[in-house]
Amino acid sequence: MFTVRSFVFAASALLGFWTAAVEATLRRHDASWAPDSVLYATAANISIDCQSRYSVLLNGTSPGPTLYLEEGKTTWIRVYNKIPDHNLTVHWHGLTARVAPYSDGTPQASQWPIAPGHFFDYEIRPEAGEAGTYFYHSHIGFQEVTASGPLIVKSCEKEPYDYDDDIILNFQDYYNKTDTTIETGLLANPFVWSGETNAILLNGQSGTAQSDNATDKSCLPHIIKVQPGKTYRLRFIGQQVISLITLGIEHHDELTIISADGALTKKAKTDHLQIAPGQRFGLLFKTKSAKEIQKLNQASFWIQYENRDRPANVSGYAILSYELPSDRPSNETSITLPESKPLTLPSEVSDWLEYTLTPYNTTANPFPPSSSVSRTVVITVQQKSNGTLQWAQNGNIWKEANISYPYLTEIYKRGESAIPDYEAALKNYGWDPKTLAYPAKLGEVIDIVWENNNGQSGGWDIHPFHAHGRHYWDLGSGNGTYNATANNAKLDALYIESGWTPATRDTTMQYRYAASGVPNTTAGWRAWRVNVSEPGVWMMHCHIVAHRIMGMQTAWVFGNASEITGRVPEPYVAGYLDYGGSAYGNATYDPLVNHYFDN
């Protein structure tokens, strides 16, 4: 049934399976060398939702500055850790297959963190076809609640969708507790939950207050200015750490999805947006004409956003404001919140755009047919309680504190003895009991299925699962437990009917289909298809940050020791193998850095 697709996938795999070795060079990053961008991480009090919070900031703001990269061009980003008492890393969310091997920003997996008073030079090179919307964030503790920022990869060619301008719309959550308080409680015995988000921020503003009671703009609605009769590309970024958000725009219910998680898709119509932590969506948005605005006698429209499937209901507003010749200066505008909600947004979330999104270009990265699947790894997530609360994946609770050395550095130091035992993993639900990691062989095609168990409490939760490394194909989701035969038949039928194949993603939702039920019941799944082609150490984890801290992470090792270390010969990585090594600079030392990509 998949004869044509099987041939296309096999040909693509033969062409792209073995990544060409990159000629490694070492260079001293002294005064003669300059990075393309610089991020300074500091900790200070900042006003969020019109309240003061001690937070980790990037270049003094939250969100941090927007970074722009180009396809086919190497970009160096220097990150200074000026936080006096905490480590730092930066993860390039959605682009981790395009960074140097030790630049993924995952502590205890691919690199040592940046010590206080030190800096690290990250090397990133997006490939052709990877233009899109991404973001960067700290991968240490709860820091990313504020330590994150947008990242846009520009195309080296004309893109297929036309628009007049683009607008970045960046979501975050606000907690009035400090990072340290939250982290301490999540790891404590007895356990102390972080609590629910206090506000949802859009471009740094919560939209919960109006002009007469706001002490600063951080609690006012964010104003998005547009012109009549234009087409905009709205780049929505889910930098929030817990909230599944649904959003609608007053009198504007024709939205067109054109990208998901950085990859272009064929057009998909929707009347509202839904975005989880870690996700990104690109929308084509056509504004009304000047005549339509005059007919409505309204030039400003509410953007209403709300969370879903959490114990506390949190909402906020932004404003879509048309720029008309008669507009007064913005400093004269007074904002009054609506007395009642202008929109009724859907309460159901589990069916939004399921089995809908498909790649814009299906030949560049062909979908592997079910006949190519080597094995299926079912990962059942369940909460465990023994004084503290933890999240386990097939019984494996993965916390950074339990891993003494980053996997990648150990593979360089100890070779094959540091690689997870493949045969032991096959007998133990996919993971090696000794290393706590999931091994995979290069060339495998693996279906990874996340199944949702409600544990001893009987309550289900939602989980946005994110994969580092190369993007996977999203096979869909559903209630109950996964039936591969039924789901593959569904995918076959969609392909025969319309040529539809799944989109590639890096973050997708494991939904819940009831709030509670009989304890220890598994109900709800999300399935991925992963082409194991990028040697290295890659994390796959829940992007609700509190859940990640509680152990909802899996570490995957793709390839054997020679395949992983062959990407960069050992002499060139010596400075990366120890905490505070020679690849990390400080005020008195210029780092010795490997240049991985060949310009």
Coordinates of C-alpha atoms in Angstrom, one line a residue:
M1 CA 0.0 0.0 0.0
F2 CA 3.0 2.3 0.6
T3 CA 5.1 1.2 -2.3
V4 CA 5.8 4.6 -3.7
R5 CA 6.4 6.2 -0.3
S6 CA 8.6 3.2 0.7
F7 CA 10.9 3.8 -2.3
V8 CA 11.1 7.6 -1.8
F9 CA 11.9 7.2 1.9
A10 CA 14.5 4.5 1.2
A11 CA 16.2 6.6 -1.4
S12 CA 16.2 9.6 0.9
A13 CA 17.7 7.6 3.7
L14 CA 20.5 6.3 1.6
L15 CA 21.4 9.8 0.5
G16 CA 21.2 11.5 3.9
F17 CA 21.9 8.8 6.5
W18 CA 25.6 9.2 7.0
T19 CA 26.3 12.8 7.9
A20 CA 29.5 13.9 6.3
A21 CA 32.3 14.4 8.8
V22 CA 32.9 18.0 9.6
E23 CA 36.5 19.3 9.5
A24 CA 37.2 20.3 13.1
T25 CA 39.4 23.3 13.9
L26 CA 40.3 24.9 17.2
R27 CA 40.5 28.6 17.6
R28 CA 41.2 30.9 20.5
H29 CA 38.3 33.3 21.0
D30 CA 40.3 36.3 22.0
A31 CA 40.0 40.0 21.1
S32 CA 40.5 39.2 17.4
W33 CA 37.3 37.2 17.3
A34 CA 33.7 38.5 17.8
P35 CA 30.4 36.6 18.1
D36 CA 27.4 37.5 16.0
S37 CA 25.1 38.0 19.0
V38 CA 25.6 38.2 22.8
L39 CA 23.3 37.3 25.6
Y40 CA 23.9 38.4 29.2
A41 CA 22.1 36.4 31.8
T42 CA 21.5 38.3 35.1
A43 CA 19.1 38.0 38.0
A44 CA 17.2 41.1 39.2
N45 CA 13.8 42.4 40.3
I46 CA 11.6 43.1 37.3
S47 CA 7.9 44.2 37.1
I48 CA 5.7 41.4 35.7
D49 CA 1.9 41.7 35.8
C50 CA 2.5 44.9 37.7
Q51 CA 4.3 43.0 40.5
S52 CA 8.0 42.8 41.4
R53 CA 9.6 39.4 40.9
Y54 CA 13.2 38.4 41.3
S55 CA 13.9 36.7 37.9
V56 CA 16.6 35.5 35.5
L57 CA 16.8 38.0 32.6
L58 CA 18.5 37.9 29.2
N59 CA 20.0 41.3 28.3
G60 CA 18.0 42.8 31.1
T61 CA 14.5 41.9 29.8
S62 CA 11.9 39.1 29.8
P63 CA 11.3 38.0 27.2
G64 CA 14.9 38.4 25.9
P65 CA 15.8 40.0 22.6
T66 CA 14.7 38.4 19.3
L67 CA 17.6 36.6 17.6
Y68 CA 17.7 36.3 13.8
L69 CA 19.6 33.5 12.0
E70 CA 19.9 32.6 8.3
E71 CA 19.7 29.3 6.5
G72 CA 23.1 27.9 5.5
K73 CA 25.0 30.4 7.6
T74 CA 26.9 29.7 10.8
T75 CA 26.0 32.0 13.7
W76 CA 27.9 32.3 17.0
I77 CA 26.1 33.4 20.1
R78 CA 28.1 34.2 23.2
V79 CA 26.2 33.6 26.5
Y80 CA 27.5 35.2 29.7
N81 CA 26.4 33.8 33.0
K82 CA 26.4 36.8 35.3
I83 CA 24.1 35.2 37.8
P84 CA 26.3 35.0 41.0
D85 CA 24.9 31.8 42.5
H86 CA 23.4 29.6 39.7
N87 CA 24.5 27.7 36.6
L88 CA 23.0 28.5 33.2
T89 CA 22.6 26.9 29.8
V90 CA 20.7 28.0 26.7
H91 CA 18.8 25.5 24.6
W92 CA 17.9 26.4 21.0
H93 CA 14.4 25.0 20.9
G94 CA 13.5 23.3 17.7
L95 CA 17.0 23.7 16.2
T96 CA 19.0 21.2 18.3
A97 CA 19.9 19.0 15.3
R98 CA 21.6 22.1 13.8
V99 CA 24.0 23.0 16.7
A100 CA 27.5 21.8 17.4
P101 CA 27.3 18.5 19.4
Y102 CA 28.0 20.1 22.7
S103 CA 25.7 23.2 22.1
D104 CA 22.2 21.7 22.8
G105 CA 22.1 23.4 26.2
T106 CA 21.0 20.2 28.0
P107 CA 22.9 19.8 31.3
Q108 CA 23.9 16.3 32.1
A109 CA 23.0 15.2 28.6
S110 CA 25.0 17.1 26.0
Q111 CA 27.1 19.6 28.0
W112 CA 28.2 20.9 31.3
P113 CA 26.3 24.1 32.3
I114 CA 27.9 27.5 32.3
A115 CA 29.3 28.3 35.7
P116 CA 28.7 31.7 37.4
G117 CA 31.1 34.3 36.0
H118 CA 31.8 32.2 32.9
F119 CA 30.7 32.4 29.3
F120 CA 30.2 29.9 26.4
D121 CA 30.1 30.3 22.7
Y122 CA 27.2 28.5 21.0
E123 CA 27.6 27.6 17.3
I124 CA 24.4 27.1 15.2
R125 CA 23.8 26.5 11.5
P126 CA 20.3 26.1 10.2
E127 CA 20.0 24.1 7.0
A128 CA 18.1 25.1 3.9
G129 CA 14.4 24.5 4.4
E130 CA 14.6 25.3 8.1
A131 CA 13.5 28.9 8.0
G132 CA 10.8 29.4 10.6
T133 CA 9.9 30.3 14.1
Y134 CA 11.8 29.0 17.1
F135 CA 12.9 30.2 20.5
Y136 CA 15.7 29.9 23.0
H137 CA 15.6 29.4 26.7
S138 CA 17.5 28.3 29.8
H139 CA 17.4 24.6 30.5
I140 CA 18.3 24.9 34.2
G141 CA 15.6 24.5 36.9
F142 CA 12.7 26.9 36.6
Q143 CA 14.8 29.7 35.0
E144 CA 13.0 29.5 31.6
V145 CA 9.8 31.0 33.1
T146 CA 11.5 34.3 32.4
A147 CA 14.8 33.4 30.7
S148 CA 13.7 32.9 27.1
G149 CA 13.3 34.8 23.8
P150 CA 12.2 34.5 20.2
L151 CA 14.5 33.1 17.5
I152 CA 13.7 33.5 13.8
V153 CA 15.5 31.7 11.0
K154 CA 15.3 33.7 7.8
S155 CA 14.9 31.9 4.5
C156 CA 17.7 32.0 1.8
E157 CA 15.0 31.8 -0.9
K158 CA 11.6 33.3 -1.5
E159 CA 9.1 31.6 0.7
P160 CA 5.9 30.2 -0.9
Y161 CA 3.4 32.2 1.1
D162 CA 3.1 36.0 0.5
Y163 CA 2.5 38.5 3.3
D164 CA 3.1 42.1 3.9
D165 CA 4.8 41.9 7.3
D166 CA 5.2 39.6 10.2
I167 CA 4.4 40.0 13.9
I168 CA 5.9 38.0 16.7
L169 CA 3.5 37.0 19.5
N170 CA 5.3 35.4 22.4
F171 CA 3.4 33.7 25.3
Q172 CA 4.9 33.3 28.8
D173 CA 3.5 32.3 32.2
Y174 CA 3.9 34.4 35.3
Y175 CA 4.5 33.0 38.8
N176 CA 4.7 35.3 41.8
K177 CA 7.0 32.8 43.6
T178 CA 10.7 32.8 42.9
D179 CA 12.5 30.1 40.8
T180 CA 14.3 28.9 43.9
T181 CA 11.1 28.6 46.0
I182 CA 9.4 26.6 43.2
E183 CA 12.4 24.3 42.6
T184 CA 12.9 23.7 46.3
G185 CA 9.3 22.7 46.7
L186 CA 9.1 20.4 43.7
L187 CA 12.1 18.4 44.9
A188 CA 11.2 18.5 48.6
N189 CA 9.9 15.8 50.9
P190 CA 7.2 16.6 51.8
F191 CA 6.4 17.8 48.3
V192 CA 5.2 21.4 47.6
W193 CA 3.5 22.0 44.3
S194 CA 4.5 25.1 42.4
G195 CA 0.9 26.3 42.2
E196 CA -0.8 27.4 39.0
T197 CA 0.2 30.3 36.9
N198 CA -0.8 33.7 38.2
A199 CA -1.1 35.2 34.7
I200 CA -0.5 34.5 31.0
L201 CA 1.7 37.1 29.3
L202 CA 1.7 38.1 25.6
N203 CA 4.8 39.9 24.6
G204 CA 5.5 40.5 28.3
Q205 CA 2.1 41.9 29.2
S206 CA -0.7 40.1 31.1
G207 CA -3.7 42.0 29.9
T208 CA -5.4 41.8 33.3
A209 CA -5.7 45.5 34.2
Q210 CA -6.9 48.7 32.6
S211 CA -5.4 52.1 32.4
D212 CA -6.9 53.4 35.6
N213 CA -5.5 50.7 37.9
A214 CA -2.3 49.6 36.2
T215 CA 0.9 50.7 37.9
D216 CA 2.9 50.0 34.7
K217 CA 2.3 48.5 31.3
S218 CA 3.2 45.0 32.3
C219 CA -0.4 44.2 33.3
L220 CA -2.0 46.2 30.5
P221 CA -3.2 44.5 27.3
H222 CA -0.5 44.3 24.6
I223 CA -1.4 46.4 21.6
I224 CA -0.8 44.9 18.1
K225 CA -1.0 47.6 15.4
V226 CA -2.1 46.6 11.9
Q227 CA -3.2 48.4 8.8
P228 CA -6.4 47.7 6.8
G229 CA -6.3 45.4 3.8
K230 CA -2.9 43.8 4.6
T231 CA -1.8 40.2 5.1
Y232 CA 0.4 39.5 8.2
R233 CA 2.3 36.4 9.2
L234 CA 1.6 36.0 12.9
R235 CA 4.4 34.1 14.6
F236 CA 3.0 32.6 17.8
I237 CA 5.6 31.2 20.2
G238 CA 4.6 29.1 23.2
Q239 CA 7.3 30.0 25.7
Q240 CA 4.9 29.5 28.6
V241 CA 5.8 26.8 31.2
I242 CA 2.5 25.2 32.1
S243 CA -0.5 26.8 30.3
L244 CA -2.3 25.2 27.3
I245 CA -3.7 28.3 25.7
T246 CA -6.7 28.9 23.4
L247 CA -7.0 32.2 21.7
G248 CA -9.5 34.0 19.5
I249 CA -9.8 37.5 17.9
E250 CA -13.0 39.5 18.0
H251 CA -14.7 39.7 14.6
H252 CA -11.7 37.9 13.0
D253 CA -12.4 34.2 12.8
E254 CA -10.7 33.3 9.5
L255 CA -7.2 32.2 10.5
T256 CA -4.9 30.1 8.3
I257 CA -2.1 27.9 9.7
I258 CA 1.0 27.8 7.5
S259 CA 3.6 26.4 9.8
A260 CA 4.0 24.4 12.9
D261 CA 7.1 24.1 15.1
G262 CA 9.3 25.9 12.5
A263 CA 8.3 23.8 9.5
L264 CA 6.0 25.1 6.7
T265 CA 2.7 23.2 6.2
K266 CA 0.0 23.3 3.6
K267 CA -2.8 25.8 4.5
A268 CA -5.2 24.7 7.3
K269 CA -8.2 26.9 8.2
T270 CA -9.2 27.5 11.8
D271 CA -11.3 30.0 13.7
H272 CA -9.1 30.0 16.8
L273 CA -5.6 29.1 17.9
Q274 CA -4.4 26.6 20.5
I275 CA -0.8 26.5 21.7
A276 CA 1.0 24.5 24.3
P277 CA 4.3 25.1 26.0
G278 CA 7.1 24.6 23.5
Q279 CA 4.9 24.8 20.4
R280 CA 5.0 27.5 17.6
F281 CA 2.5 28.2 14.9
G282 CA 2.6 30.5 11.9
L283 CA -0.7 32.0 10.7
L284 CA -1.6 34.1 7.7
F285 CA -3.9 36.8 8.9
K286 CA -5.8 39.1 6.6
T287 CA -7.0 42.4 8.1
K288 CA -10.3 44.0 7.2
S289 CA -10.5 46.7 4.6
A290 CA -11.0 50.3 5.5
K291 CA -14.6 50.0 4.4
E292 CA -15.3 47.0 6.6
I293 CA -13.8 48.9 9.6
Q294 CA -16.0 51.9 8.8
K295 CA -19.1 49.6 8.6
L296 CA -18.3 48.0 11.9
N297 CA -17.6 51.5 13.4
Q298 CA -14.9 49.8 15.4
A299 CA -11.1 50.0 14.9
S300 CA -9.9 48.1 17.9
F301 CA -10.7 44.4 18.6
W302 CA -10.1 42.2 21.6
I303 CA -7.7 39.3 21.4
Q304 CA -8.9 36.9 24.2
Y305 CA -6.8 34.1 25.5
E306 CA -7.5 31.5 28.2
N307 CA -5.8 28.4 29.7
R308 CA -7.4 24.9 29.5
D309 CA -7.3 21.7 31.5
R310 CA -5.8 23.3 34.6
P311 CA -7.4 23.6 38.1
A312 CA -7.3 27.4 38.0
N313 CA -8.9 29.4 35.1
V314 CA -6.5 32.1 33.9
S315 CA -7.3 34.6 31.1
G316 CA -6.0 37.8 29.6
Y317 CA -6.5 40.3 26.7
A318 CA -4.5 41.9 24.0
I319 CA -5.8 44.5 21.5
L320 CA -5.7 44.4 17.7
S321 CA -5.6 48.0 16.7
Y322 CA -6.1 49.3 13.2
E323 CA -4.0 52.3 12.2
L324 CA -6.3 54.8 10.6
P325 CA -5.6 58.4 9.4
S326 CA -7.8 59.6 12.2
D327 CA -5.9 57.8 15.0
R328 CA -4.8 59.8 18.0
P329 CA -1.3 59.4 19.3
S330 CA -0.9 56.1 21.3
N331 CA -0.1 58.0 24.5
E332 CA -3.6 59.4 24.6
T333 CA -5.2 56.0 24.4
S334 CA -7.0 54.8 27.5
I335 CA -7.7 51.1 27.9
T336 CA -10.9 49.8 29.6
L337 CA -11.3 46.0 29.9
P338 CA -14.6 44.6 28.6
E339 CA -17.3 44.0 31.2
S340 CA -18.0 40.5 29.8
K341 CA -15.9 38.3 27.5
P342 CA -16.4 39.2 23.9
L343 CA -15.7 35.6 22.7
T344 CA -16.8 32.1 23.7
L345 CA -13.8 30.0 23.1
P346 CA -14.0 26.2 22.8
S347 CA -13.6 24.2 25.9
E348 CA -12.6 21.0 24.1
V349 CA -9.0 20.8 23.2
S350 CA -8.1 17.2 22.2
D351 CA -9.3 17.4 18.6
W352 CA -7.8 20.7 17.4
L353 CA -6.1 20.1 14.0
E354 CA -5.5 16.4 14.7
Y355 CA -4.7 14.5 11.5
T356 CA -4.9 17.9 9.7
L357 CA -1.4 19.4 9.3
T358 CA 0.7 18.1 6.5
P359 CA 4.2 19.3 5.2
Y360 CA 4.3 21.9 2.5
N361 CA 7.0 19.9 0.8
T362 CA 6.6 16.2 1.2
T363 CA 9.5 15.1 -0.9
A364 CA 12.4 16.9 0.9
N365 CA 11.9 14.8 4.0
P366 CA 9.6 11.9 3.1
F367 CA 7.4 10.2 5.7
P368 CA 8.7 6.7 6.6
P369 CA 6.0 4.1 5.9
S370 CA 4.9 1.7 8.6
S371 CA 6.8 -1.1 6.8
S372 CA 10.1 0.7 7.7
V373 CA 9.4 0.8 11.4
S374 CA 12.1 -1.2 13.3
R375 CA 10.3 -1.3 16.7
T376 CA 7.8 0.5 18.9
V377 CA 8.7 1.9 22.3
V378 CA 5.6 2.6 24.4
I379 CA 6.4 5.0 27.3
T380 CA 3.7 5.1 30.0
V381 CA 3.9 8.2 32.2
Q382 CA 2.7 8.0 35.7
Q383 CA 3.0 10.0 38.9
K384 CA 4.7 8.3 41.8
S385 CA 4.3 9.3 45.5
N386 CA 6.7 8.5 48.4
G387 CA 6.6 11.7 50.4
T388 CA 7.6 13.7 47.4
L389 CA 5.9 13.5 44.0
Q390 CA 7.7 12.4 40.9
W391 CA 7.0 11.6 37.3
A392 CA 8.1 8.2 36.0
Q393 CA 8.3 7.0 32.4
N394 CA 8.1 3.2 32.4
G395 CA 9.3 3.5 36.0
N396 CA 12.3 5.7 35.1
I397 CA 12.5 9.0 37.0
W398 CA 15.1 11.1 35.2
K399 CA 16.5 14.0 37.2
E400 CA 19.7 15.9 36.5
A401 CA 20.8 15.4 40.1
N402 CA 20.9 11.7 39.5
I403 CA 23.3 11.9 36.6
S404 CA 26.9 12.6 37.7
Y405 CA 28.4 13.5 34.3
P406 CA 26.8 14.5 31.0
Y407 CA 26.3 11.5 28.8
L408 CA 28.1 13.0 25.8
T409 CA 31.3 13.8 27.8
E410 CA 31.3 10.3 29.2
I411 CA 31.0 8.8 25.8
Y412 CA 34.1 10.8 24.7
K413 CA 36.0 9.7 27.9
R414 CA 34.9 6.1 28.2
G415 CA 33.9 5.1 24.7
E416 CA 31.5 2.2 24.2
S417 CA 31.3 1.4 27.9
A418 CA 29.3 4.7 28.3
I419 CA 26.8 3.7 25.7
P420 CA 23.5 2.3 27.1
D421 CA 23.1 -1.5 26.8
Y422 CA 20.8 -2.0 23.8
E423 CA 19.8 -5.6 24.7
A424 CA 19.2 -4.7 28.3
A425 CA 17.0 -1.8 27.2
L426 CA 14.9 -4.1 24.9
K427 CA 14.1 -6.2 28.0
N428 CA 13.3 -3.2 30.2
Y429 CA 10.6 -1.1 28.3
G430 CA 13.2 0.6 26.1
W431 CA 15.7 2.0 28.7
D432 CA 18.9 0.7 30.2
P433 CA 18.7 0.3 34.0
K434 CA 22.4 1.1 34.4
T435 CA 22.6 4.4 32.5
L436 CA 18.9 5.3 32.7
A437 CA 19.0 6.2 29.0
Y438 CA 17.2 4.9 25.9
P439 CA 19.6 3.6 23.2
A440 CA 18.8 3.6 19.5
K441 CA 20.8 2.4 16.5
L442 CA 21.5 4.6 13.6
G443 CA 19.2 3.6 10.7
E444 CA 16.4 2.5 12.9
V445 CA 12.9 3.9 12.4
I446 CA 11.2 3.9 15.8
D447 CA 7.6 4.6 16.7
I448 CA 7.5 6.2 20.2
V449 CA 4.1 6.2 21.9
W450 CA 3.4 8.2 25.0
E451 CA 0.6 6.8 27.1
N452 CA -1.1 8.6 30.0
N453 CA -1.6 6.8 33.3
N454 CA -3.5 8.5 36.1
G455 CA -1.5 6.8 38.9
Q456 CA -2.6 6.3 42.5
S457 CA -4.4 9.6 42.7
G458 CA -6.7 8.7 39.7
G459 CA -6.3 12.1 38.2
W460 CA -5.0 12.6 34.6
D461 CA -2.9 15.5 33.5
I462 CA -1.9 16.9 30.1
H463 CA 1.7 16.8 28.8
P464 CA 3.3 18.7 25.9
F465 CA 6.1 16.3 24.9
H466 CA 9.1 17.8 23.2
A467 CA 12.0 16.1 21.4
H468 CA 15.5 17.4 21.0
G469 CA 17.3 16.6 17.8
R470 CA 15.7 16.0 14.5
H471 CA 12.0 16.6 14.2
Y472 CA 9.7 13.6 14.3
W473 CA 6.5 12.8 12.3
D474 CA 3.4 13.3 14.4
L475 CA 1.2 10.1 14.0
G476 CA -1.7 11.5 16.0
S477 CA -3.4 11.0 19.3
G478 CA -6.5 9.4 20.9
N479 CA -8.2 8.0 23.9
G480 CA -7.5 4.6 25.5
T481 CA -4.3 2.8 24.6
Y482 CA -2.5 2.8 21.3
N483 CA -3.5 0.4 18.5
A484 CA -0.8 0.5 15.9
T485 CA -2.9 -1.5 13.4
A486 CA -5.8 0.9 13.6
N487 CA -3.8 4.1 13.5
N488 CA -1.6 2.9 10.6
A489 CA -4.8 2.0 8.7
K490 CA -6.1 5.5 9.4
L491 CA -2.9 7.1 8.1
D492 CA -3.1 4.8 5.0
A493 CA -6.6 5.9 4.3
L494 CA -5.8 9.6 4.5
Y495 CA -2.9 9.1 2.1
I496 CA -5.0 7.2 -0.4
E497 CA -7.8 9.8 -0.1
S498 CA -5.8 13.0 -0.4
G499 CA -2.1 12.3 -0.4
W500 CA -2.0 13.4 3.2
T501 CA 1.1 12.6 5.3
P502 CA 1.9 13.7 8.9
A503 CA 3.7 17.0 9.6
T504 CA 7.0 17.0 11.3
R505 CA 6.9 18.5 14.8
D506 CA 9.1 18.9 17.8
T507 CA 6.3 19.4 20.5
T508 CA 2.9 17.8 20.5
M509 CA 0.2 17.2 23.2
Q510 CA -0.6 14.2 25.2
Y511 CA -4.2 15.1 26.1
R512 CA -6.4 13.9 28.9
Y513 CA -9.9 12.7 28.1
A514 CA -11.3 12.8 31.6
A515 CA -10.2 14.7 34.7
S516 CA -10.2 11.5 36.9
G517 CA -11.1 7.9 36.9
V518 CA -10.2 4.5 38.4
P519 CA -6.6 4.8 39.7
N520 CA -3.7 3.3 37.7
T521 CA -5.7 3.5 34.4
T522 CA -4.0 4.2 31.2
A523 CA -6.1 6.3 28.8
G524 CA -4.8 8.7 26.2
W525 CA -1.8 8.5 23.8
R526 CA 0.4 10.4 21.4
A527 CA 2.5 8.7 18.8
W528 CA 5.6 9.8 16.9
R529 CA 7.7 8.2 14.2
V530 CA 11.4 8.9 14.6
N531 CA 14.1 8.4 12.0
V532 CA 17.3 7.7 14.0
S533 CA 19.8 9.5 11.8
E534 CA 21.5 12.1 14.0
P535 CA 24.2 10.6 16.3
G536 CA 24.3 12.1 19.7
V537 CA 22.5 12.5 23.0
W538 CA 18.9 13.9 22.8
M539 CA 16.4 14.6 25.4
M540 CA 12.6 13.9 25.1
H541 CA 10.6 15.4 27.9
C542 CA 7.4 17.1 29.0
H543 CA 7.6 20.9 28.4
I544 CA 5.6 21.7 31.5
V545 CA 8.7 22.8 33.4
A546 CA 7.5 21.7 36.8
H547 CA 6.9 18.2 35.4
R548 CA 10.4 18.1 33.9
I549 CA 11.9 19.0 37.3
M550 CA 9.9 16.3 38.9
G551 CA 11.5 13.7 36.6
M552 CA 9.4 13.7 33.4
Q553 CA 12.4 13.4 31.1
T554 CA 13.9 10.7 28.9
A555 CA 17.5 10.7 27.6
W556 CA 18.2 9.0 24.3
V557 CA 21.6 8.0 22.9
F558 CA 21.5 7.7 19.1
G559 CA 24.4 5.6 17.7
N560 CA 27.4 3.9 19.1
A561 CA 30.5 5.5 20.5
S562 CA 32.5 5.8 17.3
E563 CA 29.5 7.2 15.4
I564 CA 28.9 9.8 18.1
T565 CA 32.5 10.8 18.7
G566 CA 33.3 10.6 15.0
R567 CA 31.4 13.9 14.5
V568 CA 34.3 15.7 16.2
P569 CA 37.7 13.9 16.9
E570 CA 38.5 13.7 20.6
P571 CA 41.4 16.2 20.7
Y572 CA 39.1 18.9 19.5
V573 CA 36.6 18.5 22.3
A574 CA 38.9 18.3 25.3
G575 CA 37.8 21.7 26.5
Y576 CA 34.2 20.6 26.7
L577 CA 34.6 17.5 28.8
D578 CA 34.9 19.0 32.2
Y579 CA 32.9 21.6 34.2
G580 CA 34.5 24.9 33.6
G581 CA 36.8 23.4 30.9
S582 CA 39.0 25.4 28.5
A583 CA 36.1 25.8 26.0
Y584 CA 34.4 28.0 28.7
G585 CA 35.8 31.6 29.0
N586 CA 35.8 34.0 31.9
A587 CA 37.1 37.5 32.6
T588 CA 40.8 36.4 32.6
Y589 CA 40.7 33.5 30.1
D590 CA 39.9 33.4 26.4
P591 CA 38.3 30.0 25.5
L592 CA 39.8 27.5 23.1
V593 CA 36.8 26.7 20.9
N594 CA 36.1 24.0 18.3
H595 CA 34.7 25.4 15.0
Y596 CA 32.4 22.6 14.0
F597 CA 30.7 23.9 10.9
D598 CA 32.6 24.5 7.7
N599 CA 31.7 27.9 6.2

